[in-house]
PDB file of C-alpha atoms and ligand atoms in Angstrom:
ATOM      1  CA  MET C  85       2.930 -21.987  -0.106  1.00  0.00           C
ATOM      2  CA  GLN C  86       2.201 -20.955   3.488  1.00  0.00           C
ATOM      3  CA  ILE C  87      -1.073 -19.247   4.410  1.00  0.00           C
ATOM      4  CA  PHE C  88      -1.333 -16.960   7.455  1.00  0.00           C
ATOM      5  CA  ARG C  89      -4.633 -15.786   8.952  1.00  0.00           C
ATOM      6  CA  THR C  90      -3.705 -13.273  11.629  1.00  0.00           C
ATOM      7  CA  PRO C  91      -1.442 -10.196  11.826  1.00  0.00           C
ATOM      8  CA  ARG C  92       0.601 -11.934  14.573  1.00  0.00           C
ATOM      9  CA  GLU C  93       1.329 -15.027  12.402  1.00  0.00           C
ATOM     10  CA  MET C  94       2.300 -12.788   9.507  1.00  0.00           C
ATOM     11  CA  GLN C  95       4.538 -10.573  11.669  1.00  0.00           C
ATOM     12  CA  ASP C  96       6.312 -13.611  13.188  1.00  0.00           C
ATOM     13  CA  PHE C  97       7.110 -14.935   9.705  1.00  0.00           C
ATOM     14  CA  VAL C  98       8.412 -11.541   8.535  1.00  0.00           C
ATOM     15  CA  ARG C  99      10.587 -11.163  11.640  1.00  0.00           C
ATOM     16  CA  GLU C 100      12.222 -14.559  10.974  1.00  0.00           C
ATOM     17  CA  SER C 101      12.748 -13.754   7.278  1.00  0.00           C
ATOM     18  CA  ARG C 102      14.384 -10.446   8.119  1.00  0.00           C
ATOM     19  CA  ARG C 103      16.606 -12.122  10.700  1.00  0.00           C
ATOM     20  CA  ALA C 104      17.739 -14.458   7.901  1.00  0.00           C
ATOM     21  CA  GLY C 105      18.604 -11.383   5.800  1.00  0.00           C
ATOM     22  CA  LYS C 106      15.824 -11.923   3.248  1.00  0.00           C
ATOM     23  CA  THR C 107      14.115  -9.146   1.296  1.00  0.00           C
ATOM     24  CA  ILE C 108      10.329  -9.163   1.092  1.00  0.00           C
ATOM     25  CA  GLY C 109       8.110  -8.059  -1.799  1.00  0.00           C
ATOM     26  CA  PHE C 110       4.382  -7.627  -1.162  1.00  0.00           C
ATOM     27  CA  VAL C 111       1.322  -7.470  -3.424  1.00  0.00           C
ATOM     28  CA  PRO C 112      -1.887  -6.356  -1.639  1.00  0.00           C
ATOM     29  CA  THR C 113      -5.045  -7.691  -3.353  1.00  0.00           C
ATOM     30  CA  MET C 114      -8.690  -8.530  -2.839  1.00  0.00           C
ATOM     31  CA  GLY C 115      -8.318 -11.817  -4.754  1.00  0.00           C
ATOM     32  CA  ALA C 116     -10.112 -12.935  -7.954  1.00  0.00           C
ATOM     33  CA  PHE C 117      -6.715 -13.020  -9.597  1.00  0.00           C
ATOM     34  CA  HIS C 118      -6.293 -12.159 -13.272  1.00  0.00           C
ATOM     35  CA  ALA C 119      -3.247 -11.584 -15.453  1.00  0.00           C
ATOM     36  CA  GLY C 120      -2.771  -8.093 -13.965  1.00  0.00           C
ATOM     37  CA  HIS C 121      -2.399  -9.464 -10.425  1.00  0.00           C
ATOM     38  CA  LEU C 122      -0.149 -12.265 -11.640  1.00  0.00           C
ATOM     39  CA  SER C 123       2.214  -9.816 -13.351  1.00  0.00           C
ATOM     40  CA  LEU C 124       2.591  -7.923 -10.023  1.00  0.00           C
ATOM     41  CA  MET C 125       3.262 -11.209  -8.217  1.00  0.00           C
ATOM     42  CA  ARG C 126       5.852 -12.370 -10.776  1.00  0.00           C
ATOM     43  CA  ARG C 127       7.634  -9.056 -10.466  1.00  0.00           C
ATOM     44  CA  ALA C 128       7.595  -9.215  -6.638  1.00  0.00           C
ATOM     45  CA  ALA C 129       8.951 -12.784  -6.816  1.00  0.00           C
ATOM     46  CA  SER C 130      11.717 -11.843  -9.266  1.00  0.00           C
ATOM     47  CA  GLU C 131      12.911  -8.803  -7.263  1.00  0.00           C
ATOM     48  CA  ASN C 132      12.807 -10.194  -3.696  1.00  0.00           C
ATOM     49  CA  ASP C 133      13.845 -13.281  -1.715  1.00  0.00           C
ATOM     50  CA  VAL C 134      10.299 -13.764  -0.422  1.00  0.00           C
ATOM     51  CA  ALA C 135       7.087 -12.756  -2.232  1.00  0.00           C
ATOM     52  CA  VAL C 136       3.898 -12.280  -0.194  1.00  0.00           C
ATOM     53  CA  VAL C 137       0.380 -11.671  -1.513  1.00  0.00           C
ATOM     54  CA  SER C 138      -2.535 -10.616   0.678  1.00  0.00           C
ATOM     55  CA  LEU C 139      -6.082 -11.670  -0.092  1.00  0.00           C
ATOM     56  CA  PHE C 140      -8.693  -9.717   1.811  1.00  0.00           C
ATOM     57  CA  VAL C 141     -11.970  -8.396   0.398  1.00  0.00           C
ATOM     58  CA  ASN C 142     -11.998  -5.233   2.458  1.00  0.00           C
ATOM     59  CA  PRO C 143     -15.620  -4.347   3.299  1.00  0.00           C
ATOM     60  CA  THR C 144     -14.822  -0.795   4.407  1.00  0.00           C
ATOM     61  CA  GLN C 145     -13.792   0.383   0.925  1.00  0.00           C
ATOM     62  CA  PHE C 146     -17.015  -0.672  -0.840  1.00  0.00           C
ATOM     63  CA  ASN C 147     -19.606   2.056  -1.164  1.00  0.00           C
ATOM     64  CA  GLU C 148     -22.242  -0.290  -2.632  1.00  0.00           C
ATOM     65  CA  ALA C 149     -23.393  -3.383  -0.734  1.00  0.00           C
ATOM     66  CA  ALA C 150     -24.276  -5.041  -4.076  1.00  0.00           C
ATOM     67  CA  ASP C 151     -20.721  -4.546  -5.378  1.00  0.00           C
ATOM     68  CA  LEU C 152     -19.294  -6.130  -2.212  1.00  0.00           C
ATOM     69  CA  ALA C 153     -21.747  -9.038  -2.413  1.00  0.00           C
ATOM     70  CA  ALA C 154     -20.971  -9.621  -6.110  1.00  0.00           C
ATOM     71  CA  TYR C 155     -17.200  -9.503  -5.619  1.00  0.00           C
ATOM     72  CA  PRO C 156     -15.854 -12.898  -6.801  1.00  0.00           C
ATOM     73  CA  ARG C 157     -14.265 -15.089  -4.109  1.00  0.00           C
ATOM     74  CA  ASP C 158     -12.371 -18.366  -4.666  1.00  0.00           C
ATOM     75  CA  GLU C 159      -9.457 -18.641  -2.270  1.00  0.00           C
ATOM     76  CA  ALA C 160      -8.364 -22.137  -3.371  1.00  0.00           C
ATOM     77  CA  ALA C 161      -8.136 -21.111  -7.050  1.00  0.00           C
ATOM     78  CA  ASP C 162      -6.350 -17.871  -6.087  1.00  0.00           C
ATOM     79  CA  ALA C 163      -3.844 -19.796  -3.952  1.00  0.00           C
ATOM     80  CA  ARG C 164      -2.974 -22.085  -6.901  1.00  0.00           C
ATOM     81  CA  LEU C 165      -2.502 -19.096  -9.231  1.00  0.00           C
ATOM     82  CA  ALA C 166      -0.400 -17.197  -6.684  1.00  0.00           C
ATOM     83  CA  GLU C 167       1.879 -20.191  -6.180  1.00  0.00           C
ATOM     84  CA  SER C 168       2.312 -20.549  -9.954  1.00  0.00           C
ATOM     85  CA  ALA C 169       3.409 -16.883 -10.048  1.00  0.00           C
ATOM     86  CA  GLY C 170       6.193 -17.497  -7.494  1.00  0.00           C
ATOM     87  CA  ILE C 171       4.411 -16.413  -4.302  1.00  0.00           C
ATOM     88  CA  GLN C 172       5.660 -18.189  -1.142  1.00  0.00           C
ATOM     89  CA  VAL C 173       3.217 -16.702   1.377  1.00  0.00           C
ATOM     90  CA  MET C 174      -0.458 -15.771   1.225  1.00  0.00           C
ATOM     91  CA  TYR C 175      -1.806 -13.526   3.972  1.00  0.00           C
ATOM     92  CA  ALA C 176      -5.553 -14.131   4.060  1.00  0.00           C
ATOM     93  CA  PRO C 177      -6.964 -12.771   7.331  1.00  0.00           C
ATOM     94  CA  ASP C 178     -10.635 -13.013   8.302  1.00  0.00           C
ATOM     95  CA  ALA C 179     -12.592  -9.791   8.768  1.00  0.00           C
ATOM     96  CA  SER C 180     -12.580 -10.475  12.532  1.00  0.00           C
ATOM     97  CA  ALA C 181      -8.759 -10.550  12.562  1.00  0.00           C
ATOM     98  CA  MET C 182      -8.602  -7.284  10.621  1.00  0.00           C
ATOM     99  CA  TYR C 183     -11.411  -5.454  12.385  1.00  0.00           C
ATOM    100  CA  PRO C 184     -11.830  -6.951  15.867  1.00  0.00           C
ATOM    101  CA  PRO C 185     -14.579  -5.633  18.167  1.00  0.00           C
ATOM    102  CA  GLY C 186     -13.736  -2.114  19.301  1.00  0.00           C
ATOM    103  CA  PHE C 187     -11.772  -1.259  16.150  1.00  0.00           C
ATOM    104  CA  ALA C 188     -11.803   2.567  16.037  1.00  0.00           C
ATOM    105  CA  THR C 189      -8.884   3.868  13.961  1.00  0.00           C
ATOM    106  CA  THR C 190      -8.985   5.173  10.391  1.00  0.00           C
ATOM    107  CA  VAL C 191      -6.390   6.667   8.087  1.00  0.00           C
ATOM    108  CA  SER C 192      -7.598   9.444   5.838  1.00  0.00           C
ATOM    109  CA  VAL C 193      -5.507  11.195   3.218  1.00  0.00           C
ATOM    110  CA  ALA C 194      -6.725  14.727   2.478  1.00  0.00           C
ATOM    111  CA  GLY C 195      -6.730  16.311  -0.982  1.00  0.00           C
ATOM    112  CA  VAL C 196      -5.846  13.596  -3.467  1.00  0.00           C
ATOM    113  CA  SER C 197      -8.467  11.201  -2.078  1.00  0.00           C
ATOM    114  CA  GLU C 198     -11.308  13.753  -2.287  1.00  0.00           C
ATOM    115  CA  VAL C 199     -11.707  14.084  -6.078  1.00  0.00           C
ATOM    116  CA  LEU C 200     -12.701  11.745  -8.960  1.00  0.00           C
ATOM    117  CA  GLU C 201     -12.984   8.257  -7.393  1.00  0.00           C
ATOM    118  CA  GLY C 202     -13.187   9.812  -3.936  1.00  0.00           C
ATOM    119  CA  ALA C 203     -15.972  12.197  -4.991  1.00  0.00           C
ATOM    120  CA  THR C 204     -17.890   9.507  -6.893  1.00  0.00           C
ATOM    121  CA  ARG C 205     -17.542   6.642  -4.427  1.00  0.00           C
ATOM    122  CA  GLY C 206     -17.698   8.782  -1.291  1.00  0.00           C
ATOM    123  CA  PRO C 207     -15.115   9.690   1.366  1.00  0.00           C
ATOM    124  CA  GLY C 208     -15.246   6.191   2.884  1.00  0.00           C
ATOM    125  CA  HIS C 209     -13.659   4.555  -0.142  1.00  0.00           C
ATOM    126  CA  PHE C 210     -10.081   5.820   0.069  1.00  0.00           C
ATOM    127  CA  GLN C 211     -10.303   5.960   3.859  1.00  0.00           C
ATOM    128  CA  GLY C 212     -11.075   2.231   3.730  1.00  0.00           C
ATOM    129  CA  VAL C 213      -8.205   1.614   1.297  1.00  0.00           C
ATOM    130  CA  ALA C 214      -5.658   3.683   3.266  1.00  0.00           C
ATOM    131  CA  THR C 215      -6.638   2.113   6.597  1.00  0.00           C
ATOM    132  CA  VAL C 216      -6.479  -1.466   5.343  1.00  0.00           C
ATOM    133  CA  VAL C 217      -3.194  -0.925   3.470  1.00  0.00           C
ATOM    134  CA  ALA C 218      -1.636   0.687   6.578  1.00  0.00           C
ATOM    135  CA  LYS C 219      -2.661  -2.437   8.521  1.00  0.00           C
ATOM    136  CA  LEU C 220      -1.368  -4.760   5.796  1.00  0.00           C
ATOM    137  CA  LEU C 221       1.976  -2.924   5.662  1.00  0.00           C
ATOM    138  CA  ASN C 222       2.275  -3.198   9.442  1.00  0.00           C
ATOM    139  CA  ALA C 223       1.618  -6.943   9.217  1.00  0.00           C
ATOM    140  CA  VAL C 224       3.839  -7.656   6.212  1.00  0.00           C
ATOM    141  CA  ALA C 225       6.584  -5.041   6.814  1.00  0.00           C
ATOM    142  CA  CYS C 226       7.973  -5.522   3.318  1.00  0.00           C
ATOM    143  CA  ASP C 227      10.857  -3.864   1.490  1.00  0.00           C
ATOM    144  CA  ARG C 228       8.762  -3.243  -1.632  1.00  0.00           C
ATOM    145  CA  VAL C 229       5.030  -3.000  -2.243  1.00  0.00           C
ATOM    146  CA  TYR C 230       3.770  -3.623  -5.790  1.00  0.00           C
ATOM    147  CA  LEU C 231       0.760  -1.646  -7.044  1.00  0.00           C
ATOM    148  CA  GLY C 232      -0.966  -1.516 -10.440  1.00  0.00           C
ATOM    149  CA  GLN C 233      -1.093   1.685 -12.503  1.00  0.00           C
ATOM    150  CA  LYS C 234      -4.707   0.833 -13.402  1.00  0.00           C
ATOM    151  CA  ASP C 235      -5.726   2.172  -9.965  1.00  0.00           C
ATOM    152  CA  ALA C 236      -3.804   5.411 -10.499  1.00  0.00           C
ATOM    153  CA  GLN C 237      -5.598   7.380  -7.796  1.00  0.00           C
ATOM    154  CA  GLN C 238      -5.166   4.567  -5.276  1.00  0.00           C
ATOM    155  CA  VAL C 239      -1.432   4.655  -6.104  1.00  0.00           C
ATOM    156  CA  ALA C 240      -1.338   8.442  -5.502  1.00  0.00           C
ATOM    157  CA  VAL C 241      -3.268   8.135  -2.200  1.00  0.00           C
ATOM    158  CA  LEU C 242      -1.021   5.319  -0.947  1.00  0.00           C
ATOM    159  CA  HIS C 243       2.166   7.129  -2.026  1.00  0.00           C
ATOM    160  CA  ARG C 244       1.008  10.133   0.033  1.00  0.00           C
ATOM    161  CA  MET C 245       0.134   7.971   3.042  1.00  0.00           C
ATOM    162  CA  ILE C 246       3.442   6.059   2.885  1.00  0.00           C
ATOM    163  CA  ARG C 247       5.382   9.327   2.738  1.00  0.00           C
ATOM    164  CA  ASP C 248       3.325  11.108   5.396  1.00  0.00           C
ATOM    165  CA  LEU C 249       3.361   8.218   7.899  1.00  0.00           C
ATOM    166  CA  ASP C 250       7.019   7.252   7.280  1.00  0.00           C
ATOM    167  CA  PHE C 251       6.402   3.671   6.199  1.00  0.00           C
ATOM    168  CA  ASP C 252       9.821   2.237   5.364  1.00  0.00           C
ATOM    169  CA  VAL C 253       8.802   0.737   2.016  1.00  0.00           C
ATOM    170  CA  ASP C 254       9.487   1.387  -1.668  1.00  0.00           C
ATOM    171  CA  VAL C 255       6.455   1.611  -3.945  1.00  0.00           C
ATOM    172  CA  VAL C 256       6.804  -0.173  -7.292  1.00  0.00           C
ATOM    173  CA  VAL C 257       4.094   0.809  -9.785  1.00  0.00           C
ATOM    174  CA  CYS C 258       3.527  -1.739 -12.570  1.00  0.00           C
ATOM    175  CA  ALA C 259       1.968  -1.102 -15.998  1.00  0.00           C
ATOM    176  CA  THR C 260      -1.709  -1.929 -16.603  1.00  0.00           C
ATOM    177  CA  VAL C 261      -2.214  -5.365 -18.165  1.00  0.00           C
ATOM    178  CA  ARG C 262      -4.811  -5.364 -20.953  1.00  0.00           C
ATOM    179  CA  GLU C 263      -6.928  -7.846 -22.895  1.00  0.00           C
ATOM    180  CA  PRO C 264      -5.800  -8.174 -26.559  1.00  0.00           C
ATOM    181  CA  ASP C 265      -8.468  -5.602 -27.592  1.00  0.00           C
ATOM    182  CA  GLY C 266      -7.221  -3.030 -25.047  1.00  0.00           C
ATOM    183  CA  LEU C 267      -9.706  -3.475 -22.183  1.00  0.00           C
ATOM    184  CA  ALA C 268      -7.851  -3.069 -18.883  1.00  0.00           C
ATOM    185  CA  MET C 269      -7.874  -6.300 -16.851  1.00  0.00           C
ATOM    186  CA  SER C 270     -10.226  -6.151 -13.871  1.00  0.00           C
ATOM    187  CA  SER C 271     -11.905  -8.712 -11.627  1.00  0.00           C
ATOM    188  CA  ARG C 272     -15.166  -7.002 -12.592  1.00  0.00           C
ATOM    189  CA  ASN C 273     -14.755  -7.747 -16.350  1.00  0.00           C
ATOM    190  CA  ALA C 274     -16.143 -11.256 -15.767  1.00  0.00           C
ATOM    191  CA  ARG C 275     -19.552  -9.608 -15.173  1.00  0.00           C
ATOM    192  CA  LEU C 276     -19.605  -7.949 -18.632  1.00  0.00           C
ATOM    193  CA  ARG C 277     -21.930  -9.821 -20.991  1.00  0.00           C
ATOM    194  CA  GLY C 278     -22.730  -9.505 -24.738  1.00  0.00           C
ATOM    195  CA  ASP C 279     -22.994  -5.895 -25.919  1.00  0.00           C
ATOM    196  CA  ASP C 280     -21.635  -4.592 -22.605  1.00  0.00           C
ATOM    197  CA  ARG C 281     -18.283  -6.285 -23.261  1.00  0.00           C
ATOM    198  CA  THR C 282     -18.085  -4.429 -26.618  1.00  0.00           C
ATOM    199  CA  ARG C 283     -19.248  -1.121 -25.108  1.00  0.00           C
ATOM    200  CA  ALA C 284     -16.594  -1.457 -22.386  1.00  0.00           C
ATOM    201  CA  LEU C 285     -14.024  -0.657 -25.088  1.00  0.00           C
ATOM    202  CA  ALA C 286     -15.382   2.921 -25.059  1.00  0.00           C
ATOM    203  CA  LEU C 287     -12.963   3.707 -22.205  1.00  0.00           C
ATOM    204  CA  ARG C 288      -9.997   2.630 -24.353  1.00  0.00           C
ATOM    205  CA  HIS C 289     -11.391   4.613 -27.330  1.00  0.00           C
ATOM    206  CA  GLY C 290     -11.751   7.742 -25.195  1.00  0.00           C
ATOM    207  CA  LEU C 291      -8.193   7.477 -23.913  1.00  0.00           C
ATOM    208  CA  ASP C 292      -6.854   6.853 -27.441  1.00  0.00           C
ATOM    209  CA  ALA C 293      -8.735   9.873 -28.791  1.00  0.00           C
ATOM    210  CA  ALA C 294      -7.296  12.102 -26.052  1.00  0.00           C
ATOM    211  CA  LEU C 295      -3.778  10.738 -26.620  1.00  0.00           C
ATOM    212  CA  GLY C 296      -4.247  11.384 -30.361  1.00  0.00           C
ATOM    213  CA  GLU C 297      -5.125  15.046 -29.724  1.00  0.00           C
ATOM    214  CA  ILE C 298      -2.030  15.457 -27.551  1.00  0.00           C
ATOM    215  CA  ALA C 299       0.142  13.757 -30.204  1.00  0.00           C
ATOM    216  CA  ARG C 300      -1.241  16.257 -32.780  1.00  0.00           C
ATOM    217  CA  GLY C 301      -0.005  19.110 -30.580  1.00  0.00           C
ATOM    218  CA  GLU C 302      -3.144  20.100 -28.639  1.00  0.00           C
ATOM    219  CA  ARG C 303      -2.246  21.418 -25.174  1.00  0.00           C
ATOM    220  CA  ALA C 304      -5.565  22.912 -23.999  1.00  0.00           C
ATOM    221  CA  MET C 305      -7.056  20.491 -21.458  1.00  0.00           C
ATOM    222  CA  GLU C 306     -10.678  21.173 -22.450  1.00  0.00           C
ATOM    223  CA  ARG C 307     -10.086  20.326 -26.131  1.00  0.00           C
ATOM    224  CA  VAL C 308      -8.288  17.091 -25.271  1.00  0.00           C
ATOM    225  CA  GLN C 309     -11.086  16.227 -22.844  1.00  0.00           C
ATOM    226  CA  MET C 310     -13.756  16.973 -25.484  1.00  0.00           C
ATOM    227  CA  ALA C 311     -12.044  14.596 -27.933  1.00  0.00           C
ATOM    228  CA  GLY C 312     -12.100  11.826 -25.319  1.00  0.00           C
ATOM    229  CA  LEU C 313     -15.739  12.429 -24.394  1.00  0.00           C
ATOM    230  CA  ARG C 314     -16.818  12.507 -28.067  1.00  0.00           C
ATOM    231  CA  ALA C 315     -15.097   9.180 -28.749  1.00  0.00           C
ATOM    232  CA  MET C 316     -16.824   7.585 -25.757  1.00  0.00           C
ATOM    233  CA  HIS C 317     -20.263   8.937 -26.704  1.00  0.00           C
ATOM    234  CA  GLU C 318     -19.782   7.519 -30.235  1.00  0.00           C
ATOM    235  CA  LYS C 319     -19.411   4.096 -28.601  1.00  0.00           C
ATOM    236  CA  GLY C 320     -22.594   4.616 -26.593  1.00  0.00           C
ATOM    237  CA  VAL C 321     -21.034   5.292 -23.186  1.00  0.00           C
ATOM    238  CA  ASP C 322     -21.394   8.454 -21.091  1.00  0.00           C
ATOM    239  CA  PRO C 323     -18.558   8.420 -18.536  1.00  0.00           C
ATOM    240  CA  GLU C 324     -18.926   9.412 -14.886  1.00  0.00           C
ATOM    241  CA  TYR C 325     -15.785  11.448 -15.440  1.00  0.00           C
ATOM    242  CA  PHE C 326     -13.157  11.939 -18.103  1.00  0.00           C
ATOM    243  CA  ALA C 327     -10.484  14.007 -16.380  1.00  0.00           C
ATOM    244  CA  ILE C 328      -7.026  15.283 -17.157  1.00  0.00           C
ATOM    245  CA  VAL C 329      -5.090  15.836 -13.958  1.00  0.00           C
ATOM    246  CA  ASP C 330      -1.728  16.102 -12.266  1.00  0.00           C
ATOM    247  CA  PRO C 331      -0.791  12.444 -11.459  1.00  0.00           C
ATOM    248  CA  THR C 332       0.377  13.259  -7.903  1.00  0.00           C
ATOM    249  CA  SER C 333      -2.206  15.766  -6.625  1.00  0.00           C
ATOM    250  CA  PHE C 334      -5.068  14.818  -8.974  1.00  0.00           C
ATOM    251  CA  MET C 335      -5.809  18.521  -9.462  1.00  0.00           C
ATOM    252  CA  PRO C 336      -7.118  19.458 -12.937  1.00  0.00           C
ATOM    253  CA  LEU C 337      -4.668  20.969 -15.408  1.00  0.00           C
ATOM    254  CA  ALA C 338      -5.713  23.828 -17.686  1.00  0.00           C
ATOM    255  CA  ARG C 339      -2.720  23.432 -20.024  1.00  0.00           C
ATOM    256  CA  LEU C 340      -0.912  20.171 -20.563  1.00  0.00           C
ATOM    257  CA  ASN C 341       2.784  20.129 -19.760  1.00  0.00           C
ATOM    258  CA  GLY C 342       5.023  17.564 -18.022  1.00  0.00           C
ATOM    259  CA  ASP C 343       3.456  14.425 -16.513  1.00  0.00           C
ATOM    260  CA  VAL C 344      -0.260  14.273 -17.200  1.00  0.00           C
ATOM    261  CA  LEU C 345      -2.807  11.638 -16.211  1.00  0.00           C
ATOM    262  CA  ILE C 346      -5.919  11.031 -18.292  1.00  0.00           C
ATOM    263  CA  ALA C 347      -8.384   9.180 -16.069  1.00  0.00           C
ATOM    264  CA  VAL C 348     -11.806   7.811 -16.937  1.00  0.00           C
ATOM    265  CA  ALA C 349     -14.617   5.989 -15.119  1.00  0.00           C
ATOM    266  CA  ALA C 350     -17.853   4.690 -16.615  1.00  0.00           C
ATOM    267  CA  ARG C 351     -20.689   2.362 -15.835  1.00  0.00           C
ATOM    268  CA  VAL C 352     -21.175  -0.276 -18.509  1.00  0.00           C
ATOM    269  CA  GLY C 353     -24.182  -2.499 -17.808  1.00  0.00           C
ATOM    270  CA  PRO C 354     -23.865  -3.725 -14.219  1.00  0.00           C
ATOM    271  CA  VAL C 355     -20.187  -2.889 -13.911  1.00  0.00           C
ATOM    272  CA  ARG C 356     -18.267   0.252 -13.042  1.00  0.00           C
ATOM    273  CA  LEU C 357     -14.958   0.405 -14.924  1.00  0.00           C
ATOM    274  CA  ILE C 358     -11.936   2.684 -14.602  1.00  0.00           C
ATOM    275  CA  ASP C 359      -8.881   3.176 -16.796  1.00  0.00           C
ATOM    276  CA  ASN C 360      -6.149   5.761 -17.338  1.00  0.00           C
ATOM    277  CA  GLU C 361      -3.096   6.748 -19.342  1.00  0.00           C
ATOM    278  CA  LEU C 362      -0.029   8.493 -17.958  1.00  0.00           C
ATOM    279  CA  VAL C 363       1.676  10.621 -20.583  1.00  0.00           C
ATOM    280  CA  HIS C 364       4.646  12.973 -20.564  1.00  0.00           C
ATOM    281  CA  VAL C 365       3.846  16.131 -22.529  1.00  0.00           C
ATOM    282  CA  SER C 366       6.664  18.403 -23.697  1.00  0.00           C
TER     283      SER C 366
HETATM  284  O1  PAF I 441      -6.542  -2.633  -5.202  1.00  0.00           O
HETATM  285  C1  PAF I 441      -7.012  -3.429  -4.371  1.00  0.00           C
HETATM  286  O2  PAF I 441      -7.199  -4.625  -4.657  1.00  0.00           O
HETATM  287  C2  PAF I 441      -7.416  -2.928  -2.992  1.00  0.00           C
HETATM  288  O3  PAF I 441      -7.884  -1.624  -3.052  1.00  0.00           O
HETATM  289  C3  PAF I 441      -6.297  -3.061  -1.954  1.00  0.00           C
HETATM  290  C4  PAF I 441      -5.090  -2.178  -2.296  1.00  0.00           C
HETATM  291  C5  PAF I 441      -5.849  -4.508  -1.839  1.00  0.00           C
HETATM  292  C6  PAF I 441      -6.817  -2.626  -0.581  1.00  0.00           C
HETATM  293  O4  PAF I 441      -7.896  -3.402  -0.169  1.00  0.00           O
END
């Protein structure tokens, strides 16, 4: 596997690959690979001639210094895992290559990035994500970018940015990979200990309760939301939000019809977790 450290090295490789008529699939990550990342990489490798993963812990999208400091980093282990998942190239730039002195440009996506995660984590979060992904897409210039449904709002923000700024790339959204008991895979799960690991299942219980209400025919958003909140409180967790929104705009829905996203975020012990379910309601 080749490792590139600067945008120029990455762009030179992509130019040569394109000249040779190869398609490129790209998985942007911050490392600490788990089964969720590996499923995105396997899919990118199976659908393209060349599969590229980026590994960059992007400081500008963290709203808490402690979260950034605690973010797990092990590039050598990540490189081995990426190679085993069929990745040929890892793009792992240093912060100085991404944000050289004088860096002054940001990408901000209005509307969809201002609610839920955007409101809780502050306006800098999605601005940091959109800016770094715009830079990564300019460096990797792929045919397809692979994103995980677990970060549903990130997917919606990046879809909007890609459309608005005319990036010539298809977005492939891949299903959330879960632990056997239903907990969504996350690099942060490793910091859940003892009772917190059990309480983390409250997010899954809340989503299941809301899905159950919908399956029983309930279409009033507030009743479905109440069912989710009750189920989470029974498991001892009070979420930061339990929202039922349009999956593209992230605006709340009063009555459920068509594509509906149920999104939840909660702090469990030292860790902030998110999860969601996308459901088609008829
Ligand atoms: O989802 C992530 O790991 C990050 O937000 C991303 C898309 C790699 C941008 O830093």
